């Protein structure tokens, strides 16, 4: 864990190294993924059988081994403990309500020269959703990916999820039932992403692939962008907490560890204007690491990638936060609005001391699939728009074309494209 003070002479050099540190896949992962994608494209189901046995020790050779039925998902939902079923329903309801507010409106109007202009939104035909199932299975991720797709109007939702040893988390199946997915395939890793993109003998191809995964899954999505649409290339989880002296150190420590427990490559950062709070948070983290079942993972994450920054004034935290462009930013201060008004780059922002990042992971409503690795500078979290596309349209009357056609002809001639000019001028004459 690094400890930096803004006034240190070498602060800028150390902070810049941290900002530039990608913590993502290396060239070896890229080569491995390229080989897997080629195998699946060439051999389809045969390649999936081999990779699934090698990586997940699950045999796809039988009819039952390939997929999970919707009836199994429904039964898993019915078998849930009542409180857990209600929690799942509440999360789904809130996620759906939030994303329904994102549905864009079509535009259709006639301008001052009589030309009809506009755009029409429509969903993609099919979407593929990747749901992790290795280190941890995340039913919340299934809800966050499937519900926006359903709200967008996608006709076919295909889930791929690894089932190591043939086992599957029943809560994931229950979430699939609640979200209304159409099919679930027992494949994971880069090979599952390839199957969704290219299609195989059993799995029909999709138009868009979303969902988080490990370095191989992220690299597969990156390489397949263009064959299909993707939500984003997701890297290790991140949290930045900006905290004033009025905070409980144990709560801030828990917030930082909430992301550290995801993966050894996750990153947790605290920026505060109170050195005493920083010291108490350090102590609280050490104690909580001893008690967490995920302590081994969180320990490595905190030791390798954790950071505490001391600033003279919390206003100085905002430009640092914008340079980090973190996935999650907590403004754990008495009045978050002044900082929030100035903050420009963040995947999602959590306002005030009573808004833990973890509530956004599950049940608040906004999507938890967010840009990492400083991509919040130019990217946004998953939304309904990731499952839709916009088609513009133009309708010209003879009078409208007469009004602007000559200018278009001049531009086409200036660009050396006479056929373009001719297609317009012949209509003008």
Short mmCIF file of C-alpha atoms in Angstrom, two decimals:
data_model
loop_
_atom_site.label_atom_id
_atom_site.label_comp_id
_atom_site.label_asym_id
_atom_site.label_seq_id
_atom_site.Cartn_x
_atom_site.Cartn_y
_atom_site.Cartn_z
CA UNK A 1 0.00 0.00 0.00
CA UNK A 2 1.31 3.45 -0.90
CA UNK A 3 0.93 6.54 1.27
CA UNK A 4 1.31 9.88 -0.50
CA UNK A 5 1.03 13.49 0.61
CA UNK A 6 0.14 16.12 -1.97
CA UNK A 7 2.82 18.48 -0.65
CA UNK A 8 5.62 15.91 -1.09
CA UNK A 9 8.27 16.91 -3.62
CA UNK A 10 7.96 13.63 -5.50
CA UNK A 11 4.14 13.42 -5.31
CA UNK A 12 3.51 14.24 -8.97
CA UNK A 13 5.89 11.60 -10.30
CA UNK A 14 4.50 8.88 -8.02
CA UNK A 15 0.86 9.80 -8.66
CA UNK A 16 1.37 9.88 -12.42
CA UNK A 17 2.89 6.38 -12.35
CA UNK A 18 -0.18 5.18 -10.48
CA UNK A 19 -2.53 6.84 -12.97
CA UNK A 20 -0.74 5.19 -15.90
CA UNK A 21 -0.63 1.73 -14.32
CA UNK A 22 -3.12 -0.36 -16.33
CA UNK A 23 -3.22 -3.54 -14.18
CA UNK A 24 -4.68 -5.38 -17.15
CA UNK A 25 -3.92 -8.31 -19.45
CA UNK A 26 -0.49 -8.81 -20.97
CA UNK A 27 0.61 -9.90 -24.42
CA UNK A 28 0.44 -13.56 -23.41
CA UNK A 29 -3.28 -13.28 -22.66
CA UNK A 30 -3.84 -11.58 -26.01
CA UNK A 31 -2.12 -14.43 -27.90
CA UNK A 32 -3.98 -17.12 -25.98
CA UNK A 33 -7.33 -15.44 -26.64
CA UNK A 34 -6.58 -15.02 -30.35
CA UNK A 35 -5.90 -18.76 -30.61
CA UNK A 36 -9.13 -19.61 -28.77
CA UNK A 37 -11.21 -17.33 -30.97
CA UNK A 38 -9.79 -18.88 -34.13
CA UNK A 39 -10.47 -22.40 -32.86
CA UNK A 40 -14.11 -21.63 -32.04
CA UNK A 41 -14.65 -19.85 -35.35
CA UNK A 42 -13.22 -22.80 -37.28
CA UNK A 43 -14.51 -25.76 -35.26
CA UNK A 44 -17.55 -24.45 -33.41
CA UNK A 45 -19.04 -26.87 -30.89
CA UNK A 46 -16.04 -29.19 -31.09
CA UNK A 47 -13.76 -26.47 -29.77
CA UNK A 48 -16.25 -25.57 -27.03
CA UNK A 49 -16.34 -29.18 -25.84
CA UNK A 50 -12.56 -29.33 -25.54
CA UNK A 51 -12.10 -25.94 -23.86
CA UNK A 52 -14.95 -26.48 -21.41
CA UNK A 53 -13.51 -29.80 -20.30
CA UNK A 54 -10.02 -28.32 -20.00
CA UNK A 55 -10.93 -25.18 -18.08
CA UNK A 56 -14.16 -26.10 -16.24
CA UNK A 57 -14.00 -29.90 -16.05
CA UNK A 58 -17.52 -30.04 -17.42
CA UNK A 59 -18.55 -32.33 -20.28
CA UNK A 60 -20.72 -30.78 -22.99
CA UNK A 61 -21.07 -34.07 -24.86
CA UNK A 62 -24.67 -34.78 -23.82
CA UNK A 63 -27.81 -32.81 -24.55
CA UNK A 64 -28.31 -31.97 -20.88
CA UNK A 65 -24.71 -30.84 -20.52
CA UNK A 66 -24.99 -27.90 -22.92
CA UNK A 67 -27.71 -25.72 -21.49
CA UNK A 68 -29.83 -24.94 -18.47
CA UNK A 69 -33.58 -24.98 -19.03
CA UNK A 70 -35.88 -22.11 -18.17
CA UNK A 71 -37.84 -24.56 -16.04
CA UNK A 72 -34.74 -25.10 -13.89
CA UNK A 73 -34.42 -21.35 -13.50
CA UNK A 74 -38.04 -21.04 -12.42
CA UNK A 75 -37.63 -23.85 -9.90
CA UNK A 76 -34.47 -22.24 -8.50
CA UNK A 77 -36.45 -19.05 -7.97
CA UNK A 78 -39.24 -20.92 -6.18
CA UNK A 79 -36.73 -22.73 -3.96
CA UNK A 80 -35.09 -19.54 -2.69
CA UNK A 81 -35.45 -18.49 0.91
CA UNK A 82 -38.32 -16.02 1.13
CA UNK A 83 -36.17 -13.07 2.23
CA UNK A 84 -33.64 -13.70 -0.52
CA UNK A 85 -36.38 -14.02 -3.14
CA UNK A 86 -37.86 -10.69 -2.00
CA UNK A 87 -34.40 -9.07 -2.14
CA UNK A 88 -33.92 -10.33 -5.69
CA UNK A 89 -37.36 -9.08 -6.72
CA UNK A 90 -36.72 -5.68 -5.13
CA UNK A 91 -33.39 -5.32 -6.93
CA UNK A 92 -34.95 -6.30 -10.26
CA UNK A 93 -37.83 -3.88 -9.76
CA UNK A 94 -35.55 -0.95 -8.96
CA UNK A 95 -33.11 -1.73 -11.80
CA UNK A 96 -36.01 -1.98 -14.26
CA UNK A 97 -37.57 1.30 -13.12
CA UNK A 98 -34.28 3.19 -13.42
CA UNK A 99 -33.52 1.85 -16.89
CA UNK A 100 -37.02 2.48 -18.20
CA UNK A 101 -36.18 6.17 -17.80
CA UNK A 102 -33.32 5.75 -20.28
CA UNK A 103 -35.43 4.69 -23.27
CA UNK A 104 -34.77 7.33 -25.96
CA UNK A 105 -37.44 9.11 -27.94
CA UNK A 106 -37.71 9.01 -31.73
CA UNK A 107 -37.43 12.31 -33.58
CA UNK A 108 -39.46 13.25 -36.68
CA UNK A 109 -39.87 16.82 -37.92
CA UNK A 110 -39.98 19.00 -41.04
CA UNK A 111 -37.55 21.91 -41.20
CA UNK A 112 -38.00 25.40 -42.65
CA UNK A 113 -37.34 24.31 -46.28
CA UNK A 114 -39.83 21.46 -46.13
CA UNK A 115 -37.35 18.59 -45.68
CA UNK A 116 -38.37 15.77 -43.36
CA UNK A 117 -35.62 14.77 -40.91
CA UNK A 118 -35.39 12.54 -37.91
CA UNK A 119 -34.12 9.41 -36.26
CA UNK A 120 -35.67 6.17 -35.10
CA UNK A 121 -34.42 3.94 -32.29
CA UNK A 122 -34.70 0.16 -32.45
CA UNK A 123 -33.30 -2.72 -30.39
CA UNK A 124 -30.75 -5.19 -31.67
CA UNK A 125 -32.20 -8.59 -32.57
CA UNK A 126 -30.11 -10.63 -30.13
CA UNK A 127 -27.79 -9.96 -27.21
CA UNK A 128 -25.34 -12.21 -25.42
CA UNK A 129 -24.74 -11.78 -21.70
CA UNK A 130 -21.61 -13.06 -19.99
CA UNK A 131 -22.12 -14.02 -16.33
CA UNK A 132 -18.98 -14.96 -14.35
CA UNK A 133 -19.00 -18.28 -12.59
CA UNK A 134 -15.39 -18.97 -11.68
CA UNK A 135 -13.93 -17.09 -8.69
CA UNK A 136 -17.43 -15.88 -7.83
CA UNK A 137 -20.89 -16.10 -9.37
CA UNK A 138 -22.76 -12.83 -9.56
CA UNK A 139 -26.56 -12.92 -9.92
CA UNK A 140 -26.50 -9.14 -9.59
CA UNK A 141 -24.49 -8.92 -12.83
CA UNK A 142 -27.11 -10.97 -14.62
CA UNK A 143 -29.83 -8.55 -13.51
CA UNK A 144 -27.74 -5.53 -14.47
CA UNK A 145 -27.13 -6.87 -17.98
CA UNK A 146 -30.40 -8.62 -18.81
CA UNK A 147 -32.90 -6.08 -17.53
CA UNK A 148 -31.66 -3.14 -19.67
CA UNK A 149 -31.70 -5.47 -22.69
CA UNK A 150 -35.29 -6.44 -21.97
CA UNK A 151 -36.28 -2.81 -21.41
CA UNK A 152 -34.69 -1.98 -24.77
CA UNK A 153 -36.88 -4.63 -26.43
CA UNK A 154 -34.20 -7.16 -27.42
CA UNK A 155 -35.91 -10.25 -28.81
CA UNK A 156 -33.38 -12.90 -27.78
CA UNK A 157 -31.18 -12.89 -24.67
CA UNK A 158 -28.56 -15.62 -24.53
CA UNK A 159 -26.58 -16.07 -21.31
CA UNK A 160 -23.24 -17.85 -21.18
CA UNK A 161 -21.81 -18.82 -17.81
CA UNK A 162 -19.12 -21.29 -16.77
CA UNK A 163 -20.26 -24.15 -14.54
CA UNK A 164 -17.05 -25.59 -13.03
CA UNK A 165 -17.50 -29.29 -12.42
CA UNK A 166 -21.06 -28.95 -13.69
CA UNK A 167 -22.19 -26.87 -10.70
CA UNK A 168 -24.12 -23.64 -11.02
CA UNK A 169 -25.17 -21.06 -8.46
CA UNK A 170 -28.96 -21.43 -7.97
CA UNK A 171 -29.21 -17.70 -7.27
CA UNK A 172 -27.87 -17.03 -10.78
CA UNK A 173 -30.61 -19.26 -12.18
CA UNK A 174 -33.20 -17.47 -10.08
CA UNK A 175 -31.95 -14.12 -11.35
CA UNK A 176 -32.23 -15.41 -14.93
CA UNK A 177 -35.87 -16.24 -14.26
CA UNK A 178 -36.58 -12.81 -12.76
CA UNK A 179 -34.85 -11.02 -15.64
CA UNK A 180 -36.58 -13.07 -18.34
CA UNK A 181 -33.60 -14.46 -20.28
CA UNK A 182 -34.31 -16.82 -23.17
CA UNK A 183 -31.45 -19.31 -23.05
CA UNK A 184 -28.49 -20.21 -20.82
CA UNK A 185 -25.39 -22.03 -22.04
CA UNK A 186 -22.88 -23.82 -19.81
CA UNK A 187 -19.78 -22.33 -21.37
CA UNK A 188 -17.45 -19.62 -20.11
CA UNK A 189 -14.20 -17.84 -20.83
CA UNK A 190 -13.00 -16.46 -24.15
CA UNK A 191 -14.51 -19.48 -25.91
CA UNK A 192 -18.01 -18.49 -24.76
CA UNK A 193 -17.55 -14.96 -26.08
CA UNK A 194 -16.37 -16.39 -29.39
CA UNK A 195 -19.41 -18.67 -29.58
CA UNK A 196 -21.74 -15.71 -29.10
CA UNK A 197 -19.94 -13.62 -31.70
CA UNK A 198 -19.42 -16.20 -34.45
CA UNK A 199 -22.12 -18.70 -33.62
CA UNK A 200 -21.61 -22.47 -33.50
CA UNK A 201 -23.67 -25.46 -34.52
CA UNK A 202 -25.78 -25.09 -31.37
CA UNK A 203 -25.41 -21.47 -30.32
CA UNK A 204 -26.78 -18.83 -32.69
CA UNK A 205 -24.73 -15.63 -33.01
CA UNK A 206 -25.76 -12.37 -31.35
CA UNK A 207 -25.37 -8.70 -32.21
CA UNK A 208 -24.10 -7.32 -28.89
CA UNK A 209 -22.14 -8.94 -26.05
CA UNK A 210 -22.10 -7.44 -22.57
CA UNK A 211 -21.07 -8.48 -19.09
CA UNK A 212 -17.94 -8.59 -16.92
CA UNK A 213 -15.38 -11.37 -16.79
CA UNK A 214 -11.72 -12.12 -16.21
CA UNK A 215 -8.79 -10.90 -18.30
CA UNK A 216 -9.43 -13.53 -21.00
CA UNK A 217 -13.10 -12.57 -21.31
CA UNK A 218 -12.25 -8.86 -21.49
CA UNK A 219 -9.58 -9.49 -24.13
CA UNK A 220 -11.97 -11.64 -26.17
CA UNK A 221 -14.51 -8.83 -26.22
CA UNK A 222 -11.83 -6.36 -27.24
CA UNK A 223 -10.69 -8.53 -30.15
CA UNK A 224 -14.24 -9.25 -31.30
CA UNK A 225 -15.42 -5.63 -31.28
CA UNK A 226 -16.54 -4.99 -34.83
CA UNK A 227 -17.75 -8.53 -35.33
CA UNK A 228 -20.25 -7.68 -32.60
CA UNK A 229 -20.94 -4.66 -30.46
CA UNK A 230 -19.71 -4.73 -26.87
CA UNK A 231 -20.49 -2.75 -23.77
CA UNK A 232 -16.87 -2.01 -22.84
CA UNK A 233 -13.52 -3.64 -22.13
CA UNK A 234 -13.72 -4.10 -18.38
CA UNK A 235 -10.61 -4.17 -16.22
CA UNK A 236 -10.05 -4.71 -12.50
CA UNK A 237 -12.52 -3.10 -10.08
CA UNK A 238 -11.75 0.32 -8.58
CA UNK A 239 -13.01 2.50 -5.77
CA UNK A 240 -11.97 6.01 -4.81
CA UNK A 241 -13.23 7.34 -1.48
CA UNK A 242 -12.95 11.07 -0.77
CA UNK A 243 -13.53 11.45 2.97
CA UNK A 244 -13.50 14.30 5.48
CA UNK A 245 -12.66 14.08 9.16
CA UNK A 246 -16.25 13.42 10.22
CA UNK A 247 -16.21 9.81 9.03
CA UNK A 248 -16.12 6.54 10.94
CA UNK A 249 -12.79 4.89 10.04
CA UNK A 250 -14.26 1.39 10.22
CA UNK A 251 -16.92 2.30 7.64
CA UNK A 252 -14.38 3.82 5.27
CA UNK A 253 -12.18 0.74 5.68
CA UNK A 254 -15.12 -1.51 4.80
CA UNK A 255 -15.87 0.60 1.72
CA UNK A 256 -12.29 0.28 0.50
CA UNK A 257 -12.24 -3.47 1.08
CA UNK A 258 -15.58 -3.91 -0.70
CA UNK A 259 -13.68 -3.61 -3.98
CA UNK A 260 -10.38 -5.11 -2.82
CA UNK A 261 -12.13 -8.43 -2.16
CA UNK A 262 -13.13 -8.76 -5.82
CA UNK A 263 -9.71 -9.63 -7.15
CA UNK A 264 -6.00 -9.24 -6.32
CA UNK A 265 -5.73 -6.69 -9.14
CA UNK A 266 -8.54 -4.47 -7.80
CA UNK A 267 -7.63 -1.02 -6.54
CA UNK A 268 -8.87 0.93 -3.51
CA UNK A 269 -7.87 4.57 -2.94
CA UNK A 270 -8.62 6.98 -0.10
CA UNK A 271 -8.13 10.74 -0.40
CA UNK A 272 -8.61 12.72 2.81
CA UNK A 273 -7.60 16.02 4.39
CA UNK A 274 -7.26 14.38 7.83
CA UNK A 275 -4.05 12.43 8.53
CA UNK A 276 -5.57 11.10 11.76
CA UNK A 277 -8.50 9.59 9.84
CA UNK A 278 -6.05 8.05 7.36
CA UNK A 279 -4.15 6.36 10.19
CA UNK A 280 -7.35 5.04 11.76
CA UNK A 281 -8.52 3.69 8.39
CA UNK A 282 -5.21 1.87 7.95
CA UNK A 283 -5.60 0.24 11.35
CA UNK A 284 -9.24 -0.66 10.67
CA UNK A 285 -8.32 -2.27 7.36
CA UNK A 286 -5.73 -4.45 9.06
CA UNK A 287 -8.28 -5.67 11.60
CA UNK A 288 -11.00 -6.29 9.01
CA UNK A 289 -8.61 -8.21 6.76
CA UNK A 290 -8.13 -10.70 9.60
CA UNK A 291 -11.88 -11.27 9.83
CA UNK A 292 -12.97 -11.32 6.18
CA UNK A 293 -13.48 -14.73 4.51
CA UNK A 294 -12.15 -12.98 1.39
CA UNK A 295 -9.21 -11.57 3.33
CA UNK A 296 -6.51 -13.30 1.31
CA UNK A 297 -7.68 -11.74 -1.95
CA UNK A 298 -8.37 -8.37 -0.34
CA UNK A 299 -4.96 -8.39 1.35
CA UNK A 300 -3.11 -8.86 -1.91
CA UNK A 301 -5.20 -6.16 -3.59
CA UNK A 302 -4.62 -3.68 -0.77
CA UNK A 303 -0.91 -4.43 -0.44
CA UNK A 304 -0.23 -4.27 -4.18
CA UNK A 305 -2.59 -1.53 -5.33
CA UNK A 306 -3.98 0.32 -2.30
CA UNK A 307 -3.31 4.03 -1.88
CA UNK A 308 -3.95 6.74 0.70
CA UNK A 309 -3.44 10.38 -0.32
CA UNK A 310 -3.34 13.27 2.15
CA UNK A 311 -4.38 16.69 0.81
CA UNK A 312 -4.47 20.06 2.57
CA UNK A 313 -7.99 20.79 1.35
CA UNK A 314 -10.62 18.40 -0.03
CA UNK A 315 -11.04 20.74 -2.99
CA UNK A 316 -7.62 19.46 -4.08
CA UNK A 317 -9.08 15.94 -4.30
CA UNK A 318 -11.26 16.73 -7.33
CA UNK A 319 -8.50 17.22 -9.94
CA UNK A 320 -6.80 14.08 -8.62
CA UNK A 321 -10.09 12.18 -8.92
CA UNK A 322 -10.56 13.41 -12.48
CA UNK A 323 -7.11 12.14 -13.42
CA UNK A 324 -7.92 8.73 -11.94
CA UNK A 325 -11.38 8.64 -13.61
CA UNK A 326 -12.29 5.78 -11.30
CA UNK A 327 -15.06 3.25 -11.73
CA UNK A 328 -16.64 4.16 -8.36
CA UNK A 329 -16.20 7.44 -6.48
CA UNK A 330 -17.61 7.90 -2.98
CA UNK A 331 -17.95 11.47 -1.73
CA UNK A 332 -18.06 10.63 1.97
CA UNK A 333 -18.30 14.23 3.16
CA UNK A 334 -20.79 16.37 5.06
CA UNK A 335 -21.85 18.26 1.91
CA UNK A 336 -21.00 16.38 -1.29
CA UNK A 337 -22.63 18.81 -3.72
CA UNK A 338 -19.70 21.26 -4.20
CA UNK A 339 -17.32 18.39 -4.96
CA UNK A 340 -19.88 16.62 -7.14
CA UNK A 341 -20.47 19.78 -9.16
CA UNK A 342 -16.78 19.95 -10.07
CA UNK A 343 -16.16 16.22 -10.61
CA UNK A 344 -16.16 15.33 -14.32
CA UNK A 345 -14.76 11.82 -14.72
CA UNK A 346 -16.25 8.88 -12.81
CA UNK A 347 -18.17 5.75 -13.68
CA UNK A 348 -20.65 6.24 -10.85
CA UNK A 349 -20.70 8.68 -7.91
CA UNK A 350 -22.03 7.94 -4.42
CA UNK A 351 -23.14 11.05 -2.58
CA UNK A 352 -22.68 11.49 1.15
CA UNK A 353 -21.66 9.35 4.09
CA UNK A 354 -24.74 7.14 3.97
CA UNK A 355 -24.29 5.95 0.37
CA UNK A 356 -21.91 2.98 0.23
CA UNK A 357 -20.74 1.87 -3.20
CA UNK A 358 -22.05 -1.61 -2.43
CA UNK A 359 -25.68 -0.41 -2.47
CA UNK A 360 -25.11 0.50 -6.11
CA UNK A 361 -23.80 -2.98 -6.83
CA UNK A 362 -27.11 -4.55 -5.94
CA UNK A 363 -30.23 -2.57 -5.41
CA UNK A 364 -30.11 1.22 -5.90
CA UNK A 365 -31.09 1.06 -9.59
CA UNK A 366 -28.28 2.48 -11.77
CA UNK A 367 -26.15 -0.05 -13.56
CA UNK A 368 -23.08 -1.48 -11.87
CA UNK A 369 -21.35 -2.40 -15.14
CA UNK A 370 -19.04 0.61 -15.31
CA UNK A 371 -15.90 1.78 -17.14
CA UNK A 372 -12.59 0.96 -15.46
CA UNK A 373 -8.94 1.73 -16.18
CA UNK A 374 -9.53 5.51 -16.57
CA UNK A 375 -12.10 4.88 -19.33
CA UNK A 376 -14.64 7.00 -17.46
CA UNK A 377 -12.90 9.89 -19.23
CA UNK A 378 -14.78 8.89 -22.40
CA UNK A 379 -17.16 6.04 -21.56
CA UNK A 380 -20.31 5.48 -19.53
CA UNK A 381 -21.87 2.62 -17.62
CA UNK A 382 -24.06 0.02 -19.28
CA UNK A 383 -27.47 1.34 -20.27
CA UNK A 384 -30.50 0.64 -22.43
CA UNK A 385 -28.69 2.42 -25.28
CA UNK A 386 -26.07 -0.35 -25.44
CA UNK A 387 -28.82 -2.64 -26.75
CA UNK A 388 -30.26 -0.17 -29.27
CA UNK A 389 -29.18 1.62 -32.41
CA UNK A 390 -30.33 4.85 -34.02
CA UNK A 391 -31.32 5.08 -37.67
CA UNK A 392 -31.53 8.55 -39.18
CA UNK A 393 -33.88 9.34 -42.06
CA UNK A 394 -34.30 12.10 -44.63
CA UNK A 395 -37.26 12.87 -46.85
CA UNK A 396 -36.86 15.63 -49.46
CA UNK A 397 -39.59 17.27 -51.48
CA UNK A 398 -38.70 18.75 -54.91
CA UNK A 399 -38.79 22.20 -53.32
CA UNK A 400 -36.50 21.16 -50.43
CA UNK A 401 -33.96 19.62 -52.81
CA UNK A 402 -33.99 22.77 -54.94
CA UNK A 403 -33.22 24.81 -51.84
CA UNK A 404 -30.06 22.98 -50.77
CA UNK A 405 -29.13 20.80 -53.77
CA UNK A 406 -26.90 23.34 -55.53
CA UNK A 407 -24.73 23.68 -52.43
CA UNK A 408 -24.39 19.91 -52.23
CA UNK A 409 -23.38 19.79 -55.91
CA UNK A 410 -20.65 22.38 -55.33
CA UNK A 411 -19.27 20.40 -52.37
CA UNK A 412 -19.29 17.11 -54.30
CA UNK A 413 -17.43 18.71 -57.23
CA UNK A 414 -14.89 20.23 -54.83
CA UNK A 415 -14.22 16.79 -53.39
CA UNK A 416 -13.68 15.31 -56.85
CA UNK A 417 -16.76 13.07 -56.76
CA UNK A 418 -18.66 13.83 -59.99
CA UNK A 419 -21.14 10.96 -59.65
CA UNK A 420 -22.24 12.36 -56.31
CA UNK A 421 -22.80 15.73 -57.95
CA UNK A 422 -24.62 14.16 -60.90
CA UNK A 423 -27.06 12.21 -58.69
CA UNK A 424 -28.21 15.51 -57.23
CA UNK A 425 -28.02 17.79 -60.29
CA UNK A 426 -30.08 15.45 -62.47
CA UNK A 427 -32.93 15.82 -59.98
CA UNK A 428 -32.55 19.59 -59.94
CA UNK A 429 -32.95 19.78 -63.74
#
